[in-house]
């Protein structure tokens, strides 16, 4: 069946903090259902840039017999709440609610699939024994919350430099962090970032989020064939292997579609990721 002909079922999932917009991709009816996959989207505008890739991959999974649930987390996309009120723990609660929905819909194992900061959220969620999952797919995972947050804060600095505000009024990331420590919510690239969420992201380290019982497939984007993984990523994967993680690293040459100016796709990543689940089936 052509993945492009598979349609998603849109609905709103009720939670204690309002509704979450979801898309459920039903497994191909001509195939035995192999399992379900919960997609954990990236942060901020990366979520919007990656929507097409997420949709294409979800349809590809459904075509080989996997059910896929895409959820807009609290304060994101078409879900209830304002981004300024979003918190890391609320997002983890959203994943727990989505997992329960999948388990009630199809009595099969649940896997996680996270992109960028969503990959860290997936790993953090899976730390709880009650949230054990079958396997975890990581697309270009953020490996340091502190570094990621600093890069996000620099968007504020760039905005100040190119606005009518004088250049001397622009502030460094250290000053922005201090403002948040004092309880100030910052507007950055159209998103109001609250201190509570920023602090949670700041303390995240992939090295400390090794998952022992689930097979983990780490997909790293490289600029061209033959290039190796970044040294930072290689150090993390080595630490995970030393801790006994069932880790599989895949190097995929393509553009960073979550950050390109125009919406882009990476057919190689879709093919490689689908193959992992096809083999598992």
GROMACS .gro file of N, CA and C in nm, residues 1-11 21-29 54-64 66-70 101 105:
model
  114
    1UNK      N    1   0.084  -0.121   0.000
    1UNK     CA    2   0.000   0.000   0.000
    1UNK      C    3   0.087   0.125   0.000
    2UNK      N    4   0.052   0.220  -0.078
    2UNK     CA    5   0.124   0.345  -0.084
    2UNK      C    6   0.105   0.423   0.046
    3UNK      N    7   0.216   0.455   0.121
    3UNK     CA    8   0.202   0.530   0.246
    3UNK      C    9   0.127   0.661   0.228
    4UNK      N   10   0.137   0.719   0.110
    4UNK     CA   11   0.071   0.847   0.087
    4UNK      C   12  -0.081   0.837   0.086
    5UNK      N   13  -0.134   0.712   0.070
    5UNK     CA   14  -0.279   0.695   0.067
    5UNK      C   15  -0.338   0.667   0.204
    6UNK      N   16  -0.253   0.658   0.306
    6UNK     CA   17  -0.299   0.632   0.441
    6UNK      C   18  -0.337   0.765   0.507
    7UNK      N   19  -0.456   0.771   0.562
    7UNK     CA   20  -0.503   0.895   0.622
    7UNK      C   21  -0.504   0.885   0.774
    8UNK      N   22  -0.477   0.996   0.839
    8UNK     CA   23  -0.473   1.000   0.985
    8UNK      C   24  -0.610   1.037   1.040
    9UNK      N   25  -0.639   0.984   1.156
    9UNK     CA   26  -0.765   1.013   1.227
    9UNK      C   27  -0.740   1.125   1.328
   10UNK      N   28  -0.793   1.246   1.304
   10UNK     CA   29  -0.772   1.355   1.399
   10UNK      C   30  -0.873   1.349   1.513
   11UNK      N   31  -0.829   1.383   1.633
   11UNK     CA   32  -0.920   1.388   1.747
   11UNK      C   33  -0.855   1.468   1.860
   21UNK      N   34  -0.448   1.794   2.089
   21UNK     CA   35  -0.479   1.757   1.951
   21UNK      C   36  -0.392   1.639   1.910
   22UNK      N   37  -0.455   1.537   1.852
   22UNK     CA   38  -0.383   1.415   1.814
   22UNK      C   39  -0.418   1.372   1.672
   23UNK      N   40  -0.326   1.301   1.612
   23UNK     CA   41  -0.349   1.234   1.485
   23UNK      C   42  -0.310   1.088   1.506
   24UNK      N   43  -0.403   0.997   1.475
   24UNK     CA   44  -0.372   0.856   1.488
   24UNK      C   45  -0.370   0.791   1.351
   25UNK      N   46  -0.258   0.730   1.319
   25UNK     CA   47  -0.241   0.658   1.193
   25UNK      C   48  -0.267   0.511   1.220
   26UNK      N   49  -0.383   0.464   1.175
   26UNK     CA   50  -0.423   0.325   1.195
   26UNK      C   51  -0.332   0.232   1.115
   27UNK      N   52  -0.290   0.119   1.174
   27UNK     CA   53  -0.209   0.024   1.097
   27UNK      C   54  -0.282  -0.021   0.970
   28UNK      N   55  -0.209  -0.047   0.867
   28UNK     CA   56  -0.267  -0.094   0.741
   28UNK      C   57  -0.358  -0.213   0.768
   29UNK      N   58  -0.483  -0.210   0.725
   29UNK     CA   59  -0.579  -0.316   0.756
   29UNK      C   60  -0.541  -0.452   0.699
   54UNK      N   61   0.750   1.419   0.994
   54UNK     CA   62   0.680   1.336   1.092
   54UNK      C   63   0.561   1.266   1.026
   55UNK      N   64   0.488   1.338   0.941
   55UNK     CA   65   0.372   1.281   0.874
   55UNK      C   66   0.413   1.171   0.776
   56UNK      N   67   0.518   1.196   0.700
   56UNK     CA   68   0.564   1.097   0.602
   56UNK      C   69   0.610   0.971   0.674
   57UNK      N   70   0.685   0.987   0.784
   57UNK     CA   71   0.733   0.871   0.858
   57UNK      C   72   0.619   0.794   0.924
   58UNK      N   73   0.522   0.867   0.978
   58UNK     CA   74   0.407   0.802   1.041
   58UNK      C   75   0.331   0.717   0.940
   59UNK      N   76   0.311   0.770   0.820
   59UNK     CA   77   0.241   0.693   0.717
   59UNK      C   78   0.321   0.570   0.675
   60UNK      N   79   0.453   0.586   0.671
   60UNK     CA   80   0.539   0.472   0.635
   60UNK      C   81   0.530   0.362   0.740
   61UNK      N   82   0.526   0.401   0.868
   61UNK     CA   83   0.509   0.303   0.975
   61UNK      C   84   0.375   0.232   0.963
   62UNK      N   85   0.269   0.310   0.941
   62UNK     CA   86   0.135   0.253   0.931
   62UNK      C   87   0.126   0.153   0.816
   63UNK      N   88   0.195   0.181   0.707
   63UNK     CA   89   0.190   0.095   0.589
   63UNK      C   90   0.248  -0.043   0.616
   64UNK      N   91   0.337  -0.056   0.716
   64UNK     CA   92   0.396  -0.187   0.746
   64UNK      C   93   0.337  -0.248   0.873
   66UNK      N   94   0.212  -0.071   1.177
   66UNK     CA   95   0.229  -0.008   1.308
   66UNK      C   96   0.130   0.108   1.324
   67UNK      N   97   0.069   0.118   1.440
   67UNK     CA   98  -0.016   0.232   1.470
   67UNK      C   99   0.069   0.345   1.524
   68UNK      N  100   0.045   0.466   1.479
   68UNK     CA  101   0.127   0.581   1.521
   68UNK      C  102   0.038   0.692   1.574
   69UNK      N  103   0.073   0.742   1.693
   69UNK     CA  104   0.000   0.854   1.751
   69UNK      C  105   0.091   0.977   1.756
   70UNK      N  106   0.046   1.083   1.691
   70UNK     CA  107   0.113   1.212   1.698
   70UNK      C  108   0.030   1.303   1.787
  101UNK      N  109  -0.388   0.582   2.612
  101UNK     CA  110  -0.483   0.580   2.500
  101UNK      C  111  -0.443   0.472   2.400
  105UNK      N  112  -0.645   0.133   2.291
  105UNK     CA  113  -0.688   0.121   2.151
  105UNK      C  114  -0.638  -0.010   2.090
   0.00000   0.00000   0.00000
